[in-house]
Amino acid sequence: MNNDLIIFGAGGRVGRAAVAEAVARGHRVTAVVRDPAKYQDLSGERVTVVQGDVTDPRSVAALAPGHRAALNASARLDIGSEDYFTAAASALIAGLAEAGVRRLLVLGIATTLQTSPGVRIMDGADFPAEWRAFAQGHVAEFELLSTAGPELDWLMVVPPLDLNADAEPTGGYRTAVGTVLEGPGRISHADLAIALLDEIETPRHSRVQLAVTAATAQEV
């Protein structure tokens, strides 16, 4: 393939935003979805829509060669969180290694971020048990990615609790490593996509959770 970015889960809101931002920057994108017939609106001069399974290392290895970086923006609510995200992480580690792709970004969830040293949002006594189970999937995913060798330059990008489709884009963002950011915990899909593409084009963080939230009015 001549495309330089491969995006798994390209049909979702974050995936679509990332595709749009990548195209706006001149990238060619392989948009991986489960059923291409449902997402032909994604197709374009710089976007190739293909069928694939991010939890299958053979599928990842077959689709990824020739790309400079991969992004996993996929999620499944019909499968247990821990089962899904660990299967995806395992397949990406193996499949990208076979394909020769070194840079990988995955999306995390804000509830796994620390509010103080060693204390995560999900550790609160009043945190709903069903939400904790979903968050645990991303914890397990992070732990599995941490076992990958140095040949995989991975990063977990974590948006705030309010990842809002209707939020006004600011054109910027703020970051912190592993901890909740002060200020309004909200970001638009467009601003999150900017952060993702910045880390793909010019990697600044590796093998950590990178919290991302919207820029303040003073920072825009």
XYZ file of N, CA and C in Angstrom:
660
model
N 0.836 -1.189 0.000
C 0.000 0.000 0.000
C 0.879 1.249 0.000
N 0.385 2.321 -0.630
C 1.110 3.575 -0.651
C 0.639 4.532 0.446
N -0.375 4.125 1.187
C -0.874 4.984 2.264
C 0.110 5.007 3.415
N 0.148 6.133 4.168
C 1.148 6.225 5.231
C 0.585 6.085 6.630
N -0.728 6.187 6.804
C -1.333 5.982 8.118
C -2.428 4.926 8.019
N -2.491 4.049 9.014
C -3.565 3.061 9.076
C -4.334 3.307 10.366
N -5.649 3.455 10.234
C -6.501 3.786 11.377
C -7.542 2.692 11.544
N -7.450 1.972 12.655
C -8.434 0.957 12.999
C -9.583 1.632 13.749
N -10.817 1.227 13.432
C -11.966 1.904 14.023
C -12.217 3.251 13.367
N -11.921 3.338 12.080
C -12.018 4.615 11.366
C -13.449 5.104 11.204
N -14.423 4.226 11.407
C -15.814 4.624 11.227
C -16.439 5.276 12.435
N -15.765 5.243 13.603
C -16.289 5.873 14.805
C -16.022 7.370 14.806
N -16.522 8.051 15.839
C -16.387 9.503 15.880
C -14.940 9.956 15.943
N -14.152 9.347 16.829
C -12.743 9.730 16.918
C -12.002 9.285 15.661
N -12.313 8.082 15.183
C -11.674 7.604 13.975
C -11.918 8.519 12.795
N -13.152 8.958 12.633
C -13.491 9.867 11.528
C -12.760 11.206 11.671
N -12.706 11.711 12.898
C -12.004 12.972 13.118
C -10.522 12.833 12.786
N -9.936 11.692 13.161
C -8.523 11.461 12.864
C -8.285 11.332 11.365
N -9.188 10.649 10.668
C -9.080 10.550 9.212
C -9.131 11.940 8.587
N -10.095 12.759 9.020
C -10.244 14.098 8.458
C -9.008 14.954 8.709
N -8.459 14.888 9.926
C -7.274 15.675 10.243
C -6.067 15.190 9.443
N -5.942 13.874 9.295
C -4.830 13.323 8.519
C -4.894 13.764 7.065
N -6.081 13.696 6.487
C -6.254 14.108 5.090
C -5.963 15.595 4.932
N -6.418 16.411 5.893
C -6.173 17.846 5.838
C -4.684 18.166 5.862
N -3.895 17.265 6.457
C -2.446 17.469 6.525
C -1.711 16.823 5.359
N -2.463 16.233 4.449
C -1.844 15.664 3.257
C -1.475 14.208 3.337
N -1.911 13.517 4.394
C -1.610 12.095 4.519
C -2.571 11.264 3.667
N -2.122 10.068 3.335
C -2.980 9.058 2.733
C -3.291 8.029 3.812
N -4.551 7.651 3.919
C -5.023 6.866 5.051
C -5.661 5.557 4.603
N -5.301 4.482 5.289
C -6.042 3.226 5.187
C -7.011 3.197 6.363
N -8.303 3.251 6.054
C -9.348 3.301 7.080
C -9.909 1.897 7.270
N -9.619 1.297 8.418
C -10.017 -0.086 8.674
C -11.328 -0.111 9.455
N -12.302 -0.833 8.915
C -13.611 -0.993 9.556
C -14.024 -2.452 9.436
N -15.056 -2.828 10.190
C -15.512 -4.220 10.118
C -16.338 -4.482 8.863
N -17.108 -3.493 8.420
C -17.979 -3.666 7.256
C -17.846 -2.461 6.336
N -16.953 -2.529 5.339
C -16.722 -1.384 4.463
C -17.983 -0.869 3.764
N -18.957 -1.727 3.523
C -20.178 -1.295 2.839
C -20.903 -0.203 3.618
N -20.702 -0.176 4.944
C -21.382 0.816 5.788
C -20.637 2.142 5.865
N -19.430 2.170 5.345
C -18.591 3.359 5.550
C -17.988 3.885 4.250
N -18.696 3.712 3.156
C -18.165 4.184 1.887
C -18.064 5.701 1.824
N -18.793 6.384 2.711
C -18.678 7.850 2.748
C -17.286 8.296 3.189
N -16.523 7.387 3.800
C -15.162 7.706 4.199
C -14.197 7.707 3.018
N -14.544 6.982 1.978
C -13.643 6.830 0.833
C -13.387 8.169 0.157
N -12.189 8.330 -0.343
C -11.838 9.549 -1.054
C -10.511 9.387 -1.750
N -10.041 10.464 -2.320
C -8.778 10.420 -3.065
C -7.623 9.974 -2.180
N -7.685 10.333 -0.893
C -6.593 10.009 0.024
C -6.978 8.970 1.080
N -8.166 8.388 0.959
C -8.640 7.430 1.957
C -9.094 6.141 1.291
N -8.517 5.027 1.705
C -8.917 3.712 1.233
C -9.595 2.975 2.375
N -10.862 2.603 2.193
C -11.617 1.895 3.219
C -11.470 0.394 2.997
N -11.053 -0.320 4.040
C -10.833 -1.767 3.923
C -11.457 -2.484 5.111
N -11.730 -3.763 4.927
C -12.233 -4.597 6.017
C -11.043 -5.145 6.797
N -11.182 -5.148 8.114
C -10.115 -5.704 8.934
C -10.582 -5.933 10.354
N -9.771 -6.656 11.103
C -10.083 -7.001 12.491
C -8.865 -6.704 13.343
N -8.958 -5.672 14.183
C -7.819 -5.256 14.990
C -7.466 -6.272 16.066
N -8.339 -7.234 16.327
C -8.033 -8.268 17.324
C -7.402 -9.506 16.698
N -7.165 -9.475 15.401
C -6.581 -10.616 14.688
C -5.195 -10.226 14.184
N -4.129 -10.795 14.727
C -2.780 -10.406 14.295
C -2.538 -10.651 12.814
N -3.191 -11.643 12.239
C -3.024 -11.901 10.801
C -3.623 -10.770 9.981
N -4.764 -10.249 10.421
C -5.389 -9.127 9.730
C -4.529 -7.879 9.833
N -4.014 -7.610 11.032
C -3.142 -6.451 11.218
C -1.899 -6.575 10.350
N -1.280 -7.739 10.363
C -0.048 -7.953 9.596
C -0.281 -7.841 8.101
N -1.466 -8.222 7.648
C -1.767 -8.155 6.218
C -2.029 -6.733 5.747
N -2.605 -5.897 6.607
C -3.018 -4.555 6.205
C -1.970 -3.480 6.466
N -1.089 -3.689 7.437
C -0.229 -2.617 7.932
C 1.056 -2.349 7.161
N 1.612 -3.283 6.375
C 2.893 -2.995 5.728
C 2.862 -1.704 4.905
N 3.972 -0.965 4.986
C 4.106 0.255 4.200
C 3.627 1.513 4.891
N 3.002 1.378 6.051
C 2.506 2.548 6.767
C 3.542 3.048 7.774
N 3.556 4.352 7.994
C 4.518 4.923 8.952
C 4.027 4.805 10.379
N 2.701 4.712 10.575
C 2.153 4.656 11.926
C 0.756 4.065 11.891
N 0.332 3.571 13.058
C -1.012 3.002 13.207
C -1.707 3.677 14.383
N -3.029 3.801 14.259
C -3.866 4.332 15.332
C -5.010 3.363 15.557
N -5.223 2.982 16.805
C -6.390 2.177 17.135
C -7.413 3.048 17.836
N -8.469 3.414 17.121
C -9.562 4.226 17.665
C -10.821 3.389 17.830
N -10.667 2.073 17.821
C -11.826 1.179 17.861
C -12.272 0.896 19.287
N -13.517 0.487 19.408
C -14.077 0.038 20.693
C -15.241 -0.887 20.380
N -15.526 -1.803 21.291
C -16.671 -2.705 21.167
C -17.408 -2.732 22.498
N -18.719 -2.555 22.460
C -19.525 -2.623 23.671
C -20.234 -3.960 23.817
N -20.142 -4.792 22.769
C -20.792 -6.105 22.815
C -19.831 -7.202 23.267
N -18.606 -6.809 23.614
C -17.579 -7.737 24.083
C -17.021 -7.171 25.387
N -16.663 -8.017 26.315
C -16.077 -7.555 27.568
C -14.888 -6.642 27.314
N -14.808 -5.555 28.052
C -13.773 -4.549 27.829
C -12.365 -5.128 27.905
N -12.101 -5.898 28.947
C -10.755 -6.448 29.104
C -10.435 -7.431 27.996
N -11.397 -8.254 27.619
C -11.184 -9.212 26.528
C -10.874 -8.479 25.230
N -11.653 -7.430 24.946
C -11.484 -6.744 23.661
C -10.157 -5.993 23.580
N -9.886 -5.165 24.578
C -8.708 -4.305 24.474
C -7.402 -5.080 24.614
N -7.391 -6.162 25.361
C -6.171 -6.967 25.420
C -5.980 -7.756 24.122
N -7.080 -8.211 23.528
C -6.966 -8.906 22.238
C -6.430 -7.959 21.178
N -6.917 -6.716 21.177
C -6.434 -5.739 20.203
C -4.967 -5.410 20.435
N -4.587 -5.195 21.694
C -3.190 -4.871 21.985
C -2.266 -6.007 21.567
N -2.667 -7.241 21.872
C -1.854 -8.395 21.517
C -1.705 -8.510 20.001
N -2.809 -8.319 19.284
C -2.773 -8.419 17.817
C -1.934 -7.305 17.209
N -2.016 -6.116 17.765
C -1.243 -4.993 17.235
C 0.250 -5.188 17.493
N 0.599 -5.661 18.680
C 2.020 -5.909 18.976
C 2.600 -6.905 17.978
N 1.897 -8.007 17.777
C 2.402 -9.046 16.871
C 2.297 -8.628 15.411
N 1.143 -8.102 15.021
C 0.905 -7.779 13.623
C 1.751 -6.632 13.113
N 1.915 -5.593 13.922
C 2.736 -4.461 13.488
C 4.207 -4.841 13.406
N 4.645 -5.727 14.316
C 6.034 -6.196 14.249
C 6.283 -6.921 12.937
N 5.346 -7.776 12.552
C 5.491 -8.505 11.292
C 5.444 -7.557 10.101
N 4.643 -6.491 10.218
C 4.479 -5.548 9.112
C 5.588 -4.504 9.063
N 6.390 -4.402 10.110
C 7.468 -3.427 10.136
C 7.026 -2.014 10.471
N 5.913 -1.881 11.182
C 5.404 -0.563 11.589
C 5.802 -0.335 13.044
N 6.479 0.779 13.321
C 7.044 0.991 14.653
C 6.183 1.882 15.543
N 5.423 2.810 14.996
C 4.690 3.778 15.821
C 3.221 3.374 15.931
N 2.727 3.307 17.174
C 1.335 2.941 17.442
C 0.754 3.879 18.481
N -0.418 4.434 18.177
C -1.186 5.194 19.145
C -2.490 4.455 19.427
N -2.885 4.399 20.701
C -4.169 3.820 21.091
C -4.880 4.832 21.982
N -6.195 4.739 22.053
C -6.976 5.623 22.905
C -7.203 4.976 24.265
N -7.015 5.751 25.303
C -7.308 5.283 26.644
C -8.583 5.906 27.171
N -8.786 5.820 28.491
C -9.983 6.373 29.111
C -9.580 7.136 30.361
N -10.222 8.284 30.597
C -9.789 9.210 31.636
C -9.857 8.622 33.042
N -10.741 7.668 33.257
C -10.900 7.107 34.602
C -9.674 6.352 35.085
N -8.734 6.046 34.192
C -7.501 5.368 34.594
C -6.407 6.353 34.988
N -6.642 7.654 34.826
C -5.634 8.658 35.156
C -5.565 8.878 36.666
N -4.408 9.300 37.128
C -4.191 9.539 38.558
C -4.663 10.940 38.949
N -5.334 11.020 40.100
C -5.702 12.308 40.680
C -4.673 12.758 41.709
N -3.927 11.804 42.232
C -2.787 12.030 43.128
C -1.889 10.809 42.986
N -0.651 10.868 43.444
C 0.261 9.741 43.226
C -0.331 8.402 43.671
N -0.460 7.481 42.736
C -0.949 6.141 43.032
C -2.454 6.005 43.153
N -3.194 7.091 42.969
C -4.656 7.057 43.115
C -5.307 7.473 41.799
N -6.083 6.566 41.213
C -6.759 6.825 39.947
C -8.214 7.213 40.190
N -8.832 7.858 39.213
C -10.250 8.185 39.309
C -11.054 6.925 39.609
N -10.742 5.826 38.949
C -11.496 4.586 39.086
C -11.337 3.925 40.460
N -10.400 4.418 41.269
C -10.179 3.838 42.588
C -11.097 4.416 43.662
N -11.864 5.436 43.306
C -12.739 6.065 44.287
C -13.788 5.104 44.824
N -14.102 5.213 46.105
C -15.038 4.293 46.746
C -16.427 4.362 46.127
N -16.816 5.527 45.622
C -18.154 5.681 45.051
C -18.162 5.539 43.529
N -17.045 5.075 42.975
C -16.972 4.907 41.517
C -17.823 3.700 41.125
N -18.733 3.848 40.153
C -19.643 2.746 39.792
C -18.896 1.489 39.342
N -19.335 0.353 39.838
C -18.653 -0.909 39.552
C -18.646 -1.216 38.063
N -19.747 -0.923 37.370
C -19.805 -1.236 35.934
C -18.832 -0.368 35.142
N -18.614 0.855 35.582
C -17.642 1.710 34.919
C -16.226 1.227 35.205
N -16.016 0.740 36.438
C -14.685 0.227 36.790
C -14.318 -0.975 35.918
N -15.305 -1.827 35.626
C -15.045 -2.991 34.779
C -14.613 -2.565 33.385
N -15.258 -1.523 32.847
C -14.867 -1.045 31.517
C -13.473 -0.410 31.568
N -13.222 0.391 32.600
C -11.916 1.032 32.728
C -10.807 -0.003 32.856
N -11.117 -1.122 33.520
C -10.111 -2.154 33.722
C -9.605 -2.710 32.400
N -10.434 -2.672 31.378
C -9.996 -3.116 30.061
C -8.825 -2.296 29.551
N -8.876 -0.984 29.782
C -7.779 -0.118 29.342
C -6.555 -0.273 30.236
N -6.782 -0.567 31.528
C -5.652 -0.848 32.420
C -4.906 -2.092 31.927
N -5.659 -3.134 31.602
C -5.044 -4.374 31.103
C -4.364 -4.146 29.762
N -4.977 -3.321 28.927
C -4.376 -2.989 27.631
C -3.033 -2.293 27.833
N -2.995 -1.320 28.730
C -1.759 -0.590 29.006
C -0.674 -1.535 29.526
N -1.058 -2.431 30.444
C -0.094 -3.378 30.999
C 0.463 -4.295 29.919
N -0.398 -4.714 28.991
C 0.059 -5.586 27.920
C 0.978 -4.843 26.954
N 0.614 -3.615 26.598
C 1.482 -2.824 25.732
C 2.848 -2.601 26.378
N 2.859 -2.485 27.705
C 4.121 -2.244 28.418
C 5.090 -3.410 28.311
N 4.586 -4.583 27.925
C 5.459 -5.746 27.755
C 6.085 -5.792 26.360
N 5.625 -4.918 25.457
C 6.163 -4.921 24.093
C 7.625 -4.500 24.097
N 8.384 -5.034 23.171
C 9.799 -4.707 23.073
C 10.029 -3.308 22.544
N 11.268 -2.852 22.554
C 11.609 -1.481 22.142
C 11.339 -1.203 20.666
N 11.101 -2.242 19.885
C 10.817 -2.016 18.462
C 9.447 -1.386 18.234
N 8.564 -1.410 19.252
C 7.250 -0.779 19.120
C 7.220 0.497 19.952
N 7.109 1.617 19.279
C 7.059 2.931 19.911
C 5.587 3.299 20.095
N 5.004 2.874 21.228
C 3.564 3.038 21.426
C 3.255 4.156 22.407
N 2.029 4.661 22.297
C 1.560 5.725 23.173
C 0.061 5.568 23.377
N -0.398 5.677 24.632
C -1.828 5.681 24.924
C -2.253 7.129 25.146
N -3.096 7.642 24.270
C -3.600 9.017 24.367
C -4.956 8.979 25.069
N -5.081 9.764 26.151
C -6.251 9.674 27.022
C -7.022 10.991 27.024
N -8.190 11.029 26.393
C -9.011 12.238 26.438
C -9.686 12.382 27.799
N -10.211 13.566 28.115
C -10.907 13.758 29.391
C -12.249 13.040 29.411
N -12.897 13.063 30.570
C -14.174 12.380 30.711
C -15.206 12.891 29.714
N -15.161 14.173 29.418
C -16.118 14.759 28.477
C -15.465 14.860 27.102
N -15.499 13.751 26.373
C -15.064 13.742 24.975
C -16.308 14.068 24.174
N -16.437 15.317 23.782
C -17.733 15.864 23.390
C -17.804 16.161 21.902
N -18.747 15.503 21.242
C -18.924 15.712 19.802
C -19.382 17.130 19.494
N -20.053 17.782 20.464
C -20.598 19.121 20.235
C -19.713 20.231 20.783
N -18.593 19.861 21.416
C -17.698 20.882 21.963
C -17.094 21.714 20.835
N -16.935 22.984 21.095
C -16.366 23.880 20.100
C -14.862 23.620 19.971
N -14.372 23.316 18.772
C -12.937 23.109 18.605
C -12.159 24.381 18.935
N -11.017 24.220 19.585
C -10.173 25.367 19.917
C -8.955 25.465 19.009
N -8.631 24.349 18.345
C -7.436 24.325 17.528
C -6.181 24.026 18.319
N -6.344 23.742 19.618
C -5.191 23.442 20.466
C -5.558 22.456 21.553
N -4.608 22.159 22.420
C -4.833 21.197 23.494
C -3.724 21.325 24.533
N -3.959 20.729 25.709
C -2.960 20.663 26.767
C -2.707 19.201 27.100
N -1.547 18.896 27.632
C -1.208 17.508 27.940
C -0.574 17.377 29.322
N -0.650 16.165 29.845
C 0.068 15.779 31.067
C 0.295 14.284 30.986
N 1.346 13.808 31.603
C 1.668 12.383 31.562
C 1.067 11.685 32.773
N 0.024 10.871 32.517
C -0.516 9.985 33.530
C -1.452 10.589 34.553
N -1.656 11.906 34.518
C -2.458 12.549 35.554
C -3.584 13.379 34.947
N -4.628 13.587 35.735
C -5.740 14.436 35.322
C -5.250 15.871 35.194
N -5.705 16.564 34.161
C -5.329 17.954 33.954
C -6.288 18.880 34.679
N -5.773 19.964 35.202
C -6.619 20.967 35.827
C -7.457 21.677 34.765
N -8.575 22.232 35.200
C -9.413 22.997 34.282
C -10.532 22.155 33.703
N -11.298 22.730 32.783
C -12.449 22.023 32.200
C -12.031 20.705 31.561
N -12.650 19.631 31.990
C -12.303 18.310 31.462
C -13.105 17.994 30.225
N -12.823 18.702 29.161
C -13.593 18.528 27.929
C -12.667 18.722 26.739
N -12.938 17.968 25.669
C -12.224 18.193 24.420
C -13.127 17.791 23.272
N -13.016 18.488 22.169
C -13.769 18.124 20.975
C -13.048 17.007 20.239
N -13.783 16.302 19.403
C -13.147 15.262 18.598
C -12.100 15.867 17.668
N -12.360 17.050 17.158
C -11.410 17.687 16.243
C -10.100 18.028 16.941
N -10.176 18.550 18.175
C -8.948 18.883 18.904
C -8.187 17.621 19.321
N -8.914 16.573 19.682
C -8.248 15.304 19.989
C -7.513 14.783 18.761
N -8.136 14.913 17.596
C -7.490 14.467 16.360
C -6.205 15.247 16.091
N -6.204 16.529 16.411
C -4.983 17.329 16.252
C -3.870 16.760 17.119
N -4.209 16.446 18.369
C -3.211 15.880 19.281
C -2.681 14.550 18.761
N -3.567 13.714 18.268
C -3.163 12.415 17.741
C -2.219 12.574 16.555
N -2.577 13.429 15.615
C -1.732 13.604 14.420
C -0.411 14.278 14.755
N -0.420 15.175 15.735
C 0.851 15.775 16.151
C 1.807 14.709 16.675
N 1.280 13.764 17.454
C 2.133 12.711 18.011
C 2.549 11.686 16.961
N 1.785 11.565 15.898
C 2.177 10.690 14.802
C 3.257 11.347 13.956
N 3.072 12.624 13.645
C 4.030 13.320 12.788
C 5.343 13.624 13.505
N 5.245 14.045 14.765
C 6.429 14.383 15.551
C 6.301 13.747 16.926
N 6.666 12.484 17.066
C 6.509 11.789 18.353
C 7.290 12.482 19.471
N 6.577 12.830 20.536
C 7.205 13.464 21.696
C 7.076 12.611 22.954
N 6.149 11.663 22.930
C 5.914 10.823 24.101
C 5.880 9.368 23.672
N 6.305 8.491 24.564
C 6.367 7.076 24.236
C 6.157 6.238 25.487
N 5.373 5.164 25.356
C 5.194 4.154 26.396
C 4.626 4.732 27.697
N 3.741 5.723 27.563
C 3.071 6.334 28.718
C 1.605 6.588 28.370
N 0.835 6.964 29.403
C -0.492 7.511 29.190
C -0.339 9.021 29.051
N -0.775 9.569 27.932
C -0.697 11.013 27.705
C -2.105 11.585 27.798
N -2.392 12.278 28.910
C -3.691 12.921 29.069
C -3.745 14.145 28.162
N -4.881 14.318 27.491
C -5.064 15.443 26.567
C -6.402 16.096 26.867
N -6.413 17.411 26.959
C -7.666 18.140 27.129
C -7.598 19.423 26.321
N -8.722 20.119 26.222
C -8.789 21.303 25.378
C -7.896 22.420 25.919
N -7.429 23.256 25.021
C -6.663 24.429 25.420
C -7.593 25.435 26.094
N -7.034 26.222 26.998
C -7.804 27.291 27.615
C -7.865 28.477 26.658
N -8.748 29.414 26.952
C -8.900 30.581 26.077
C -7.579 31.345 25.954
N -6.799 31.374 27.044
C -5.527 32.099 27.024
C -4.488 31.396 26.159
N -4.673 30.085 25.968
C -3.672 29.315 25.219
C -3.974 29.251 23.738
N -5.192 29.607 23.346
C -5.570 29.527 21.933
C -5.015 30.700 21.160
